Amino acid sequence: GEDVEQSLFLSVREGDSSVINCTYTDSSSTYLYWYKQEPGAGLQLLTYIFSNMDMKQDQRLTVLLNKKDKHLSLRIADTQTGDSAIYFCAENGRAGNNRKLIWGLGTSLAVNP
Amino acid sequence: NAGVMQNPRHLVRRRGQEARLRCSPMKGHSHVYWYRQLPEEGLKFMVYLQKENIIDESGMPKERFSAEFPKEGPSILRIQQVVRGDSAAYFCASSPGTGGNQPQHFGDGTRLSIL
């Protein structure tokens, strides 16, 4: 079946890099997404990657995709306290569209001063 | 350009009452999705609508829950005869289309508390 797994917690020091990992099961997924949720707020789209790409960079964010291992990661460079949030990984599954995304449970990132 | 707007942000109801949650999609978006989020759990898909049509309601409980997206006005998620288990955060998302490169954008949610 379709499944997305993430580790639940990550703690880093301010200024270090954070790497949040995600594994998925559906090799037919064409798009994978990263969202950020701050306390009391909705999910903010951070970035997404097409499955024929290995890497995508956007300012402090780097997404790496290993399609063979079905592994996705989000690297945040120079992590700041404002990056403390829950990060969700999602894939669009075999449907190939964005209608019914499959979500991980989220990784709670704590940034320590 | 306003994002997805949900109201109210917080809603308190007593058991047996009705809850109505509203969602105005981003400008230019005609696709709306509703999700429920429980503490310590991820997002659970409930329903996907386009203007005036329910496309996929496979995640909606069979009873008490309904959704609509009228030609004019916001999308509404309606919960009748609420029970304690309905307490959750309800999120709405919208997109301009259904392509994988047209990702969903979320509102800030409605936190529903049942007394």
mmCIF file with all atom_site columns, C-alpha atoms in Angstrom:
data_model
loop_
_atom_site.group_PDB
_atom_site.id
_atom_site.type_symbol
_atom_site.label_atom_id
_atom_site.label_alt_id
_atom_site.label_comp_id
_atom_site.label_asym_id
_atom_site.label_entity_id
_atom_site.label_seq_id
_atom_site.pdbx_PDB_ins_code
_atom_site.Cartn_x
_atom_site.Cartn_y
_atom_site.Cartn_z
_atom_site.occupancy
_atom_site.B_iso_or_equiv
_atom_site.pdbx_formal_charge
_atom_site.auth_seq_id
_atom_site.auth_comp_id
_atom_site.auth_asym_id
_atom_site.auth_atom_id
_atom_site.pdbx_PDB_model_num
ATOM 1   C CA . GLY A 1 1   ? 0.000   0.000  0.000   1.00 0.00 ? 1   GLY A CA 1
ATOM 2   C CA . GLU A 1 2   ? 0.937   3.660  -0.084  1.00 0.00 ? 2   GLU A CA 1
ATOM 3   C CA . ASP A 1 3   ? 2.819   4.938  2.928   1.00 0.00 ? 3   ASP A CA 1
ATOM 4   C CA . VAL A 1 4   ? 5.097   7.811  3.893   1.00 0.00 ? 4   VAL A CA 1
ATOM 5   C CA . GLU A 1 5   ? 7.379   7.581  6.914   1.00 0.00 ? 5   GLU A CA 1
ATOM 6   C CA . GLN A 1 6   ? 9.280   10.258 8.768   1.00 0.00 ? 6   GLN A CA 1
ATOM 7   C CA . SER A 1 7   ? 11.150  10.313 12.027  1.00 0.00 ? 7   SER A CA 1
ATOM 8   C CA . LEU A 1 8   ? 9.087   12.140 14.626  1.00 0.00 ? 8   LEU A CA 1
ATOM 9   C CA . PHE A 1 9   ? 11.666  14.416 16.207  1.00 0.00 ? 9   PHE A CA 1
ATOM 10  C CA . LEU A 1 10  ? 14.856  16.252 15.320  1.00 0.00 ? 10  LEU A CA 1
ATOM 11  C CA . SER A 1 11  ? 16.844  18.625 17.493  1.00 0.00 ? 11  SER A CA 1
ATOM 12  C CA . VAL A 1 12  ? 19.606  20.872 16.190  1.00 0.00 ? 12  VAL A CA 1
ATOM 13  C CA . ARG A 1 13  ? 21.614  23.864 17.348  1.00 0.00 ? 13  ARG A CA 1
ATOM 14  C CA . GLU A 1 14  ? 21.058  27.261 15.844  1.00 0.00 ? 14  GLU A CA 1
ATOM 15  C CA . GLY A 1 15  ? 23.390  27.790 12.905  1.00 0.00 ? 15  GLY A CA 1
ATOM 16  C CA . ASP A 1 16  ? 23.794  24.089 12.162  1.00 0.00 ? 16  ASP A CA 1
ATOM 17  C CA . SER A 1 17  ? 22.240  22.336 9.183   1.00 0.00 ? 17  SER A CA 1
ATOM 18  C CA . SER A 1 18  ? 19.100  20.265 9.656   1.00 0.00 ? 18  SER A CA 1
ATOM 19  C CA . VAL A 1 19  ? 18.321  17.228 7.568   1.00 0.00 ? 19  VAL A CA 1
ATOM 20  C CA . ILE A 1 20  ? 14.803  15.866 7.679   1.00 0.00 ? 20  ILE A CA 1
ATOM 21  C CA . ASN A 1 21  ? 14.292  12.493 6.063   1.00 0.00 ? 21  ASN A CA 1
ATOM 22  C CA . CYS A 1 22  ? 11.305  10.827 4.477   1.00 0.00 ? 22  CYS A CA 1
ATOM 23  C CA . THR A 1 23  ? 10.750  7.445  2.864   1.00 0.00 ? 23  THR A CA 1
ATOM 24  C CA . TYR A 1 24  ? 7.810   6.567  0.667   1.00 0.00 ? 24  TYR A CA 1
ATOM 25  C CA . THR A 1 25  ? 6.558   3.371  -0.862  1.00 0.00 ? 25  THR A CA 1
ATOM 26  C CA . ASP A 1 26  ? 4.848   4.315  -4.114  1.00 0.00 ? 26  ASP A CA 1
ATOM 27  C CA . SER A 1 27  ? 7.445   4.410  -6.871  1.00 0.00 ? 27  SER A CA 1
ATOM 28  C CA . SER A 1 28  ? 4.863   5.813  -9.285  1.00 0.00 ? 28  SER A CA 1
ATOM 29  C CA . SER A 1 29  ? 4.711   9.135  -7.434  1.00 0.00 ? 29  SER A CA 1
ATOM 30  C CA . THR A 1 30  ? 5.599   11.964 -9.778  1.00 0.00 ? 30  THR A CA 1
ATOM 31  C CA . TYR A 1 31  ? 5.759   14.804 -7.265  1.00 0.00 ? 31  TYR A CA 1
ATOM 32  C CA . LEU A 1 32  ? 6.926   14.999 -3.682  1.00 0.00 ? 32  LEU A CA 1
ATOM 33  C CA . TYR A 1 33  ? 6.272   17.944 -1.391  1.00 0.00 ? 33  TYR A CA 1
ATOM 34  C CA . TRP A 1 34  ? 7.552   19.496 1.795   1.00 0.00 ? 34  TRP A CA 1
ATOM 35  C CA . TYR A 1 35  ? 5.272   21.548 4.003   1.00 0.00 ? 35  TYR A CA 1
ATOM 36  C CA . LYS A 1 36  ? 5.997   23.411 7.246   1.00 0.00 ? 36  LYS A CA 1
ATOM 37  C CA . GLN A 1 37  ? 3.493   23.833 10.071  1.00 0.00 ? 37  GLN A CA 1
ATOM 38  C CA . GLU A 1 38  ? 4.142   26.314 12.855  1.00 0.00 ? 38  GLU A CA 1
ATOM 39  C CA . PRO A 1 39  ? 2.157   26.079 16.108  1.00 0.00 ? 39  PRO A CA 1
ATOM 40  C CA . GLY A 1 40  ? -1.455  27.106 15.660  1.00 0.00 ? 40  GLY A CA 1
ATOM 41  C CA . ALA A 1 41  ? -1.073  27.658 11.944  1.00 0.00 ? 41  ALA A CA 1
ATOM 42  C CA . GLY A 1 42  ? -1.797  25.872 8.724   1.00 0.00 ? 42  GLY A CA 1
ATOM 43  C CA . LEU A 1 43  ? 0.606   24.069 6.454   1.00 0.00 ? 43  LEU A CA 1
ATOM 44  C CA . GLN A 1 44  ? 2.890   26.253 4.408   1.00 0.00 ? 44  GLN A CA 1
ATOM 45  C CA . LEU A 1 45  ? 4.197   24.850 1.149   1.00 0.00 ? 45  LEU A CA 1
ATOM 46  C CA . LEU A 1 46  ? 7.996   25.014 1.266   1.00 0.00 ? 46  LEU A CA 1
ATOM 47  C CA . THR A 1 47  ? 9.015   23.301 -1.924  1.00 0.00 ? 47  THR A CA 1
ATOM 48  C CA . TYR A 1 48  ? 8.282   20.364 -4.161  1.00 0.00 ? 48  TYR A CA 1
ATOM 49  C CA . ILE A 1 49  ? 10.260  18.234 -6.569  1.00 0.00 ? 49  ILE A CA 1
ATOM 50  C CA . PHE A 1 50  ? 9.435   16.371 -9.740  1.00 0.00 ? 50  PHE A CA 1
ATOM 51  C CA . SER A 1 51  ? 10.431  12.734 -9.656  1.00 0.00 ? 51  SER A CA 1
ATOM 52  C CA . ASN A 1 52  ? 12.866  12.960 -12.553 1.00 0.00 ? 52  ASN A CA 1
ATOM 53  C CA . MET A 1 53  ? 15.010  15.402 -10.573 1.00 0.00 ? 53  MET A CA 1
ATOM 54  C CA . ASP A 1 54  ? 17.669  14.446 -8.052  1.00 0.00 ? 54  ASP A CA 1
ATOM 55  C CA . MET A 1 55  ? 18.009  17.774 -6.356  1.00 0.00 ? 55  MET A CA 1
ATOM 56  C CA . LYS A 1 56  ? 16.308  21.112 -6.012  1.00 0.00 ? 56  LYS A CA 1
ATOM 57  C CA . GLN A 1 57  ? 17.717  24.123 -4.204  1.00 0.00 ? 57  GLN A CA 1
ATOM 58  C CA . ASP A 1 58  ? 15.822  27.174 -3.029  1.00 0.00 ? 58  ASP A CA 1
ATOM 59  C CA . GLN A 1 59  ? 17.804  29.591 -0.840  1.00 0.00 ? 59  GLN A CA 1
ATOM 60  C CA . ARG A 1 60  ? 18.493  27.768 2.440   1.00 0.00 ? 60  ARG A CA 1
ATOM 61  C CA . LEU A 1 61  ? 16.506  24.706 1.413   1.00 0.00 ? 61  LEU A CA 1
ATOM 62  C CA . THR A 1 62  ? 17.890  21.741 -0.505  1.00 0.00 ? 62  THR A CA 1
ATOM 63  C CA . VAL A 1 63  ? 15.738  18.790 -1.477  1.00 0.00 ? 63  VAL A CA 1
ATOM 64  C CA . LEU A 1 64  ? 17.417  15.531 -2.398  1.00 0.00 ? 64  LEU A CA 1
ATOM 65  C CA . LEU A 1 65  ? 15.522  12.699 -4.036  1.00 0.00 ? 65  LEU A CA 1
ATOM 66  C CA . ASN A 1 66  ? 16.796  9.145  -4.335  1.00 0.00 ? 66  ASN A CA 1
ATOM 67  C CA . LYS A 1 67  ? 14.149  7.533  -6.445  1.00 0.00 ? 67  LYS A CA 1
ATOM 68  C CA . LYS A 1 68  ? 15.783  4.114  -6.364  1.00 0.00 ? 68  LYS A CA 1
ATOM 69  C CA . ASP A 1 69  ? 15.626  3.992  -2.566  1.00 0.00 ? 69  ASP A CA 1
ATOM 70  C CA . LYS A 1 70  ? 12.393  6.029  -2.426  1.00 0.00 ? 70  LYS A CA 1
ATOM 71  C CA . HIS A 1 71  ? 14.053  8.449  -0.067  1.00 0.00 ? 71  HIS A CA 1
ATOM 72  C CA . LEU A 1 72  ? 13.491  12.174 0.119   1.00 0.00 ? 72  LEU A CA 1
ATOM 73  C CA . SER A 1 73  ? 15.318  14.638 2.331   1.00 0.00 ? 73  SER A CA 1
ATOM 74  C CA . LEU A 1 74  ? 15.031  18.298 3.181   1.00 0.00 ? 74  LEU A CA 1
ATOM 75  C CA . ARG A 1 75  ? 18.175  20.112 4.252   1.00 0.00 ? 75  ARG A CA 1
ATOM 76  C CA . ILE A 1 76  ? 17.894  23.478 5.950   1.00 0.00 ? 76  ILE A CA 1
ATOM 77  C CA . ALA A 1 77  ? 21.163  25.381 5.998   1.00 0.00 ? 77  ALA A CA 1
ATOM 78  C CA . ASP A 1 78  ? 22.023  27.748 8.868   1.00 0.00 ? 78  ASP A CA 1
ATOM 79  C CA . THR A 1 79  ? 18.977  26.677 10.868  1.00 0.00 ? 79  THR A CA 1
ATOM 80  C CA . GLN A 1 80  ? 17.325  29.483 12.823  1.00 0.00 ? 80  GLN A CA 1
ATOM 81  C CA . THR A 1 81  ? 14.944  29.420 15.787  1.00 0.00 ? 81  THR A CA 1
ATOM 82  C CA . GLY A 1 82  ? 12.204  30.503 13.408  1.00 0.00 ? 82  GLY A CA 1
ATOM 83  C CA . ASP A 1 83  ? 12.621  27.187 11.613  1.00 0.00 ? 83  ASP A CA 1
ATOM 84  C CA . SER A 1 84  ? 11.229  25.367 14.662  1.00 0.00 ? 84  SER A CA 1
ATOM 85  C CA . ALA A 1 85  ? 8.077   23.706 13.352  1.00 0.00 ? 85  ALA A CA 1
ATOM 86  C CA . ILE A 1 86  ? 6.649   20.410 12.152  1.00 0.00 ? 86  ILE A CA 1
ATOM 87  C CA . TYR A 1 87  ? 7.739   19.427 8.653   1.00 0.00 ? 87  TYR A CA 1
ATOM 88  C CA . PHE A 1 88  ? 5.514   17.193 6.557   1.00 0.00 ? 88  PHE A CA 1
ATOM 89  C CA . CYS A 1 89  ? 6.538   15.150 3.580   1.00 0.00 ? 89  CYS A CA 1
ATOM 90  C CA . ALA A 1 90  ? 3.859   14.158 1.048   1.00 0.00 ? 90  ALA A CA 1
ATOM 91  C CA . GLU A 1 91  ? 3.723   12.270 -2.222  1.00 0.00 ? 91  GLU A CA 1
ATOM 92  C CA . ASN A 1 92  ? 1.077   12.295 -4.901  1.00 0.00 ? 92  ASN A CA 1
ATOM 93  C CA . GLY A 1 93  ? 0.964   8.527  -5.322  1.00 0.00 ? 93  GLY A CA 1
ATOM 94  C CA . ARG A 1 94  ? -0.040  6.506  -8.340  1.00 0.00 ? 94  ARG A CA 1
ATOM 95  C CA . ALA A 1 95  ? -2.806  8.900  -9.279  1.00 0.00 ? 95  ALA A CA 1
ATOM 96  C CA . GLY A 1 96  ? -0.176  11.260 -10.630 1.00 0.00 ? 96  GLY A CA 1
ATOM 97  C CA . ASN A 1 97  ? -2.184  14.341 -9.752  1.00 0.00 ? 97  ASN A CA 1
ATOM 98  C CA . ASN A 1 98  ? -2.422  16.393 -6.593  1.00 0.00 ? 98  ASN A CA 1
ATOM 99  C CA . ARG A 1 99  ? -5.919  15.320 -5.581  1.00 0.00 ? 99  ARG A CA 1
ATOM 100 C CA . LYS A 1 100 ? -5.150  12.854 -2.870  1.00 0.00 ? 100 LYS A CA 1
ATOM 101 C CA . LEU A 1 101 ? -1.738  13.280 -1.363  1.00 0.00 ? 101 LEU A CA 1
ATOM 102 C CA . ILE A 1 102 ? -0.239  10.700 0.948   1.00 0.00 ? 102 ILE A CA 1
ATOM 103 C CA . TRP A 1 103 ? 1.165   12.348 4.048   1.00 0.00 ? 103 TRP A CA 1
ATOM 104 C CA . GLY A 1 104 ? 3.801   11.486 6.584   1.00 0.00 ? 104 GLY A CA 1
ATOM 105 C CA . LEU A 1 105 ? 3.094   12.112 10.260  1.00 0.00 ? 105 LEU A CA 1
ATOM 106 C CA . GLY A 1 106 ? 5.522   15.006 10.354  1.00 0.00 ? 106 GLY A CA 1
ATOM 107 C CA . THR A 1 107 ? 8.928   15.644 11.897  1.00 0.00 ? 107 THR A CA 1
ATOM 108 C CA . SER A 1 108 ? 9.021   18.080 14.784  1.00 0.00 ? 108 SER A CA 1
ATOM 109 C CA . LEU A 1 109 ? 12.170  20.213 14.456  1.00 0.00 ? 109 LEU A CA 1
ATOM 110 C CA . ALA A 1 110 ? 13.456  21.901 17.596  1.00 0.00 ? 110 ALA A CA 1
ATOM 111 C CA . VAL A 1 111 ? 16.150  24.520 17.145  1.00 0.00 ? 111 VAL A CA 1
ATOM 112 C CA . ASN A 1 112 ? 18.154  25.254 20.265  1.00 0.00 ? 112 ASN A CA 1
ATOM 113 C CA . PRO A 1 113 ? 19.926  28.580 20.733  1.00 0.00 ? 113 PRO A CA 1
ATOM 114 C CA . ASN B 2 1   ? -2.939  38.199 -2.982  1.00 0.00 ? 1   ASN B CA 1
ATOM 115 C CA . ALA B 2 2   ? -4.852  36.715 -0.105  1.00 0.00 ? 2   ALA B CA 1
ATOM 116 C CA . GLY B 2 3   ? -4.221  33.115 0.781   1.00 0.00 ? 3   GLY B CA 1
ATOM 117 C CA . VAL B 2 4   ? -6.762  30.498 1.713   1.00 0.00 ? 4   VAL B CA 1
ATOM 118 C CA . MET B 2 5   ? -9.088  31.997 4.301   1.00 0.00 ? 5   MET B CA 1
ATOM 119 C CA . GLN B 2 6   ? -10.805 29.880 6.898   1.00 0.00 ? 6   GLN B CA 1
ATOM 120 C CA . ASN B 2 7   ? -13.241 30.984 9.528   1.00 0.00 ? 7   ASN B CA 1
ATOM 121 C CA . PRO B 2 8   ? -13.800 30.838 12.314  1.00 0.00 ? 8   PRO B CA 1
ATOM 122 C CA . ARG B 2 9   ? -10.305 30.142 13.640  1.00 0.00 ? 9   ARG B CA 1
ATOM 123 C CA . HIS B 2 10  ? -11.759 28.627 16.770  1.00 0.00 ? 10  HIS B CA 1
ATOM 124 C CA . LEU B 2 11  ? -15.194 27.138 17.241  1.00 0.00 ? 11  LEU B CA 1
ATOM 125 C CA . VAL B 2 12  ? -16.703 25.744 20.412  1.00 0.00 ? 12  VAL B CA 1
ATOM 126 C CA . ARG B 2 13  ? -19.830 23.641 20.295  1.00 0.00 ? 13  ARG B CA 1
ATOM 127 C CA . ARG B 2 14  ? -21.759 21.512 22.743  1.00 0.00 ? 14  ARG B CA 1
ATOM 128 C CA . ARG B 2 15  ? -22.526 17.920 21.969  1.00 0.00 ? 15  ARG B CA 1
ATOM 129 C CA . GLY B 2 16  ? -25.482 17.650 19.633  1.00 0.00 ? 16  GLY B CA 1
ATOM 130 C CA . GLN B 2 17  ? -25.048 21.080 18.045  1.00 0.00 ? 17  GLN B CA 1
ATOM 131 C CA . GLU B 2 18  ? -24.063 21.783 14.477  1.00 0.00 ? 18  GLU B CA 1
ATOM 132 C CA . ALA B 2 19  ? -20.679 23.099 13.349  1.00 0.00 ? 19  ALA B CA 1
ATOM 133 C CA . ARG B 2 20  ? -20.203 25.018 10.104  1.00 0.00 ? 20  ARG B CA 1
ATOM 134 C CA . LEU B 2 21  ? -16.674 25.650 8.890   1.00 0.00 ? 21  LEU B CA 1
ATOM 135 C CA . ARG B 2 22  ? -16.002 28.019 6.011   1.00 0.00 ? 22  ARG B CA 1
ATOM 136 C CA . CYS B 2 23  ? -13.212 28.150 3.486   1.00 0.00 ? 23  CYS B CA 1
ATOM 137 C CA . SER B 2 24  ? -12.536 30.724 0.787   1.00 0.00 ? 24  SER B CA 1
ATOM 138 C CA . PRO B 2 25  ? -9.916  29.434 -1.652  1.00 0.00 ? 25  PRO B CA 1
ATOM 139 C CA . MET B 2 26  ? -7.102  31.507 -3.051  1.00 0.00 ? 26  MET B CA 1
ATOM 140 C CA . LYS B 2 27  ? -8.041  33.738 -5.948  1.00 0.00 ? 27  LYS B CA 1
ATOM 141 C CA . GLY B 2 28  ? -8.068  31.743 -9.159  1.00 0.00 ? 28  GLY B CA 1
ATOM 142 C CA . HIS B 2 29  ? -8.320  28.391 -7.383  1.00 0.00 ? 29  HIS B CA 1
ATOM 143 C CA . SER B 2 30  ? -11.365 26.278 -8.127  1.00 0.00 ? 30  SER B CA 1
ATOM 144 C CA . HIS B 2 31  ? -10.317 23.085 -6.348  1.00 0.00 ? 31  HIS B CA 1
ATOM 145 C CA . VAL B 2 32  ? -10.876 22.733 -2.608  1.00 0.00 ? 32  VAL B CA 1
ATOM 146 C CA . TYR B 2 33  ? -9.781  19.998 -0.210  1.00 0.00 ? 33  TYR B CA 1
ATOM 147 C CA . TRP B 2 34  ? -10.743 19.435 3.413   1.00 0.00 ? 34  TRP B CA 1
ATOM 148 C CA . TYR B 2 35  ? -8.538  17.653 5.946   1.00 0.00 ? 35  TYR B CA 1
ATOM 149 C CA . ARG B 2 36  ? -8.806  16.767 9.610   1.00 0.00 ? 36  ARG B CA 1
ATOM 150 C CA . GLN B 2 37  ? -5.822  16.775 11.943  1.00 0.00 ? 37  GLN B CA 1
ATOM 151 C CA . LEU B 2 38  ? -5.917  15.140 15.343  1.00 0.00 ? 38  LEU B CA 1
ATOM 152 C CA . PRO B 2 39  ? -3.196  15.597 17.978  1.00 0.00 ? 39  PRO B CA 1
ATOM 153 C CA . GLU B 2 40  ? -0.280  13.223 17.413  1.00 0.00 ? 40  GLU B CA 1
ATOM 154 C CA . GLU B 2 41  ? -1.742  12.219 14.062  1.00 0.00 ? 41  GLU B CA 1
ATOM 155 C CA . GLY B 2 42  ? -1.119  13.364 10.558  1.00 0.00 ? 42  GLY B CA 1
ATOM 156 C CA . LEU B 2 43  ? -3.478  14.911 8.106   1.00 0.00 ? 43  LEU B CA 1
ATOM 157 C CA . LYS B 2 44  ? -6.467  12.848 7.105   1.00 0.00 ? 44  LYS B CA 1
ATOM 158 C CA . PHE B 2 45  ? -8.060  13.615 3.750   1.00 0.00 ? 45  PHE B CA 1
ATOM 159 C CA . MET B 2 46  ? -11.802 14.117 3.980   1.00 0.00 ? 46  MET B CA 1
ATOM 160 C CA . VAL B 2 47  ? -13.195 15.484 0.729   1.00 0.00 ? 47  VAL B CA 1
ATOM 161 C CA . TYR B 2 48  ? -12.238 17.121 -2.561  1.00 0.00 ? 48  TYR B CA 1
ATOM 162 C CA . LEU B 2 49  ? -14.589 19.513 -4.336  1.00 0.00 ? 49  LEU B CA 1
ATOM 163 C CA . GLN B 2 50  ? -14.701 21.633 -7.429  1.00 0.00 ? 50  GLN B CA 1
ATOM 164 C CA . LYS B 2 51  ? -17.233 24.372 -7.907  1.00 0.00 ? 51  LYS B CA 1
ATOM 165 C CA . GLU B 2 52  ? -20.682 22.886 -7.237  1.00 0.00 ? 52  GLU B CA 1
ATOM 166 C CA . ASN B 2 53  ? -19.375 19.312 -7.374  1.00 0.00 ? 53  ASN B CA 1
ATOM 167 C CA . ILE B 2 54  ? -18.096 16.786 -4.867  1.00 0.00 ? 54  ILE B CA 1
ATOM 168 C CA . ILE B 2 55  ? -15.372 14.869 -6.676  1.00 0.00 ? 55  ILE B CA 1
ATOM 169 C CA . ASP B 2 56  ? -14.030 12.571 -3.943  1.00 0.00 ? 56  ASP B CA 1
ATOM 170 C CA . GLU B 2 57  ? -15.572 12.163 -0.510  1.00 0.00 ? 57  GLU B CA 1
ATOM 171 C CA . SER B 2 58  ? -13.886 8.882  0.331   1.00 0.00 ? 58  SER B CA 1
ATOM 172 C CA . GLY B 2 59  ? -12.476 10.284 3.572   1.00 0.00 ? 59  GLY B CA 1
ATOM 173 C CA . MET B 2 60  ? -15.732 11.665 4.904   1.00 0.00 ? 60  MET B CA 1
ATOM 174 C CA . PRO B 2 61  ? -17.571 9.835  7.673   1.00 0.00 ? 61  PRO B CA 1
ATOM 175 C CA . LYS B 2 62  ? -20.779 8.439  6.245   1.00 0.00 ? 62  LYS B CA 1
ATOM 176 C CA . GLU B 2 63  ? -23.014 10.174 8.746   1.00 0.00 ? 63  GLU B CA 1
ATOM 177 C CA . ARG B 2 64  ? -23.273 13.712 10.109  1.00 0.00 ? 64  ARG B CA 1
ATOM 178 C CA . PHE B 2 65  ? -20.611 15.189 7.815   1.00 0.00 ? 65  PHE B CA 1
ATOM 179 C CA . SER B 2 66  ? -21.278 17.008 4.564   1.00 0.00 ? 66  SER B CA 1
ATOM 180 C CA . ALA B 2 67  ? -19.455 19.471 2.346   1.00 0.00 ? 67  ALA B CA 1
ATOM 181 C CA . GLU B 2 68  ? -20.378 21.864 -0.399  1.00 0.00 ? 68  GLU B CA 1
ATOM 182 C CA . PHE B 2 69  ? -18.711 24.368 -2.667  1.00 0.00 ? 69  PHE B CA 1
ATOM 183 C CA . PRO B 2 70  ? -21.435 26.527 -4.192  1.00 0.00 ? 70  PRO B CA 1
ATOM 184 C CA . LYS B 2 71  ? -21.130 28.575 -7.341  1.00 0.00 ? 71  LYS B CA 1
ATOM 185 C CA . GLU B 2 72  ? -20.952 31.716 -5.234  1.00 0.00 ? 72  GLU B CA 1
ATOM 186 C CA . GLY B 2 73  ? -19.396 31.904 -1.799  1.00 0.00 ? 73  GLY B CA 1
ATOM 187 C CA . PRO B 2 74  ? -17.067 29.802 0.285   1.00 0.00 ? 74  PRO B CA 1
ATOM 188 C CA . SER B 2 75  ? -16.849 26.069 0.661   1.00 0.00 ? 75  SER B CA 1
ATOM 189 C CA . ILE B 2 76  ? -18.630 24.803 3.770   1.00 0.00 ? 76  ILE B CA 1
ATOM 190 C CA . LEU B 2 77  ? -17.857 21.751 5.875   1.00 0.00 ? 77  LEU B CA 1
ATOM 191 C CA . ARG B 2 78  ? -20.873 20.935 8.012   1.00 0.00 ? 78  ARG B CA 1
ATOM 192 C CA . ILE B 2 79  ? -20.902 18.612 10.982  1.00 0.00 ? 79  ILE B CA 1
ATOM 193 C CA . GLN B 2 80  ? -24.296 17.823 12.446  1.00 0.00 ? 80  GLN B CA 1
ATOM 194 C CA . GLN B 2 81  ? -24.932 16.586 15.983  1.00 0.00 ? 81  GLN B CA 1
ATOM 195 C CA . VAL B 2 82  ? -21.301 16.957 16.980  1.00 0.00 ? 82  VAL B CA 1
ATOM 196 C CA . VAL B 2 83  ? -19.692 14.507 19.394  1.00 0.00 ? 83  VAL B CA 1
ATOM 197 C CA . ARG B 2 84  ? -16.544 14.771 21.490  1.00 0.00 ? 84  ARG B CA 1
ATOM 198 C CA . GLY B 2 85  ? -14.581 12.784 18.908  1.00 0.00 ? 85  GLY B CA 1
ATOM 199 C CA . ASP B 2 86  ? -15.130 15.540 16.352  1.00 0.00 ? 86  ASP B CA 1
ATOM 200 C CA . SER B 2 87  ? -12.747 17.787 18.295  1.00 0.00 ? 87  SER B CA 1
ATOM 201 C CA . ALA B 2 88  ? -9.859  18.416 15.915  1.00 0.00 ? 88  ALA B CA 1
ATOM 202 C CA . ALA B 2 89  ? -8.255  20.978 13.652  1.00 0.00 ? 89  ALA B CA 1
ATOM 203 C CA . TYR B 2 90  ? -9.914  21.137 10.247  1.00 0.00 ? 90  TYR B CA 1
ATOM 204 C CA . PHE B 2 91  ? -7.856  22.456 7.369   1.00 0.00 ? 91  PHE B CA 1
ATOM 205 C CA . CYS B 2 92  ? -8.906  23.572 3.958   1.00 0.00 ? 92  CYS B CA 1
ATOM 206 C CA . ALA B 2 93  ? -6.555  23.688 0.979   1.00 0.00 ? 93  ALA B CA 1
ATOM 207 C CA . SER B 2 94  ? -7.009  24.933 -2.548  1.00 0.00 ? 94  SER B CA 1
ATOM 208 C CA . SER B 2 95  ? -5.251  24.575 -5.871  1.00 0.00 ? 95  SER B CA 1
ATOM 209 C CA . PRO B 2 96  ? -5.692  26.020 -9.358  1.00 0.00 ? 96  PRO B CA 1
ATOM 210 C CA . GLY B 2 97  ? -5.829  22.568 -10.894 1.00 0.00 ? 97  GLY B CA 1
ATOM 211 C CA . THR B 2 98  ? -5.042  18.963 -10.166 1.00 0.00 ? 98  THR B CA 1
ATOM 212 C CA . GLY B 2 99  ? -1.618  18.662 -11.732 1.00 0.00 ? 99  GLY B CA 1
ATOM 213 C CA . GLY B 2 100 ? 1.202   17.533 -9.500  1.00 0.00 ? 100 GLY B CA 1
ATOM 214 C CA . ASN B 2 101 ? 2.908   20.847 -10.248 1.00 0.00 ? 101 ASN B CA 1
ATOM 215 C CA . GLN B 2 102 ? -0.119  22.731 -8.918  1.00 0.00 ? 102 GLN B CA 1
ATOM 216 C CA . PRO B 2 103 ? 0.337   22.044 -5.224  1.00 0.00 ? 103 PRO B CA 1
ATOM 217 C CA . GLN B 2 104 ? -2.259  22.592 -2.561  1.00 0.00 ? 104 GLN B CA 1
ATOM 218 C CA . HIS B 2 105 ? -2.111  25.740 -0.457  1.00 0.00 ? 105 HIS B CA 1
ATOM 219 C CA . PHE B 2 106 ? -3.533  25.616 3.043   1.00 0.00 ? 106 PHE B CA 1
ATOM 220 C CA . GLY B 2 107 ? -5.491  27.916 5.279   1.00 0.00 ? 107 GLY B CA 1
ATOM 221 C CA . ASP B 2 108 ? -4.732  28.347 8.975   1.00 0.00 ? 108 ASP B CA 1
ATOM 222 C CA . GLY B 2 109 ? -7.479  25.941 9.967   1.00 0.00 ? 109 GLY B CA 1
ATOM 223 C CA . THR B 2 110 ? -10.470 25.904 12.287  1.00 0.00 ? 110 THR B CA 1
ATOM 224 C CA . ARG B 2 111 ? -9.915  24.428 15.721  1.00 0.00 ? 111 ARG B CA 1
ATOM 225 C CA . LEU B 2 112 ? -13.139 22.759 16.753  1.00 0.00 ? 112 LEU B CA 1
ATOM 226 C CA . SER B 2 113 ? -13.705 21.992 20.414  1.00 0.00 ? 113 SER B CA 1
ATOM 227 C CA . ILE B 2 114 ? -16.705 20.007 21.594  1.00 0.00 ? 114 ILE B CA 1
ATOM 228 C CA . LEU B 2 115 ? -17.827 20.492 25.183  1.00 0.00 ? 115 LEU B CA 1
#
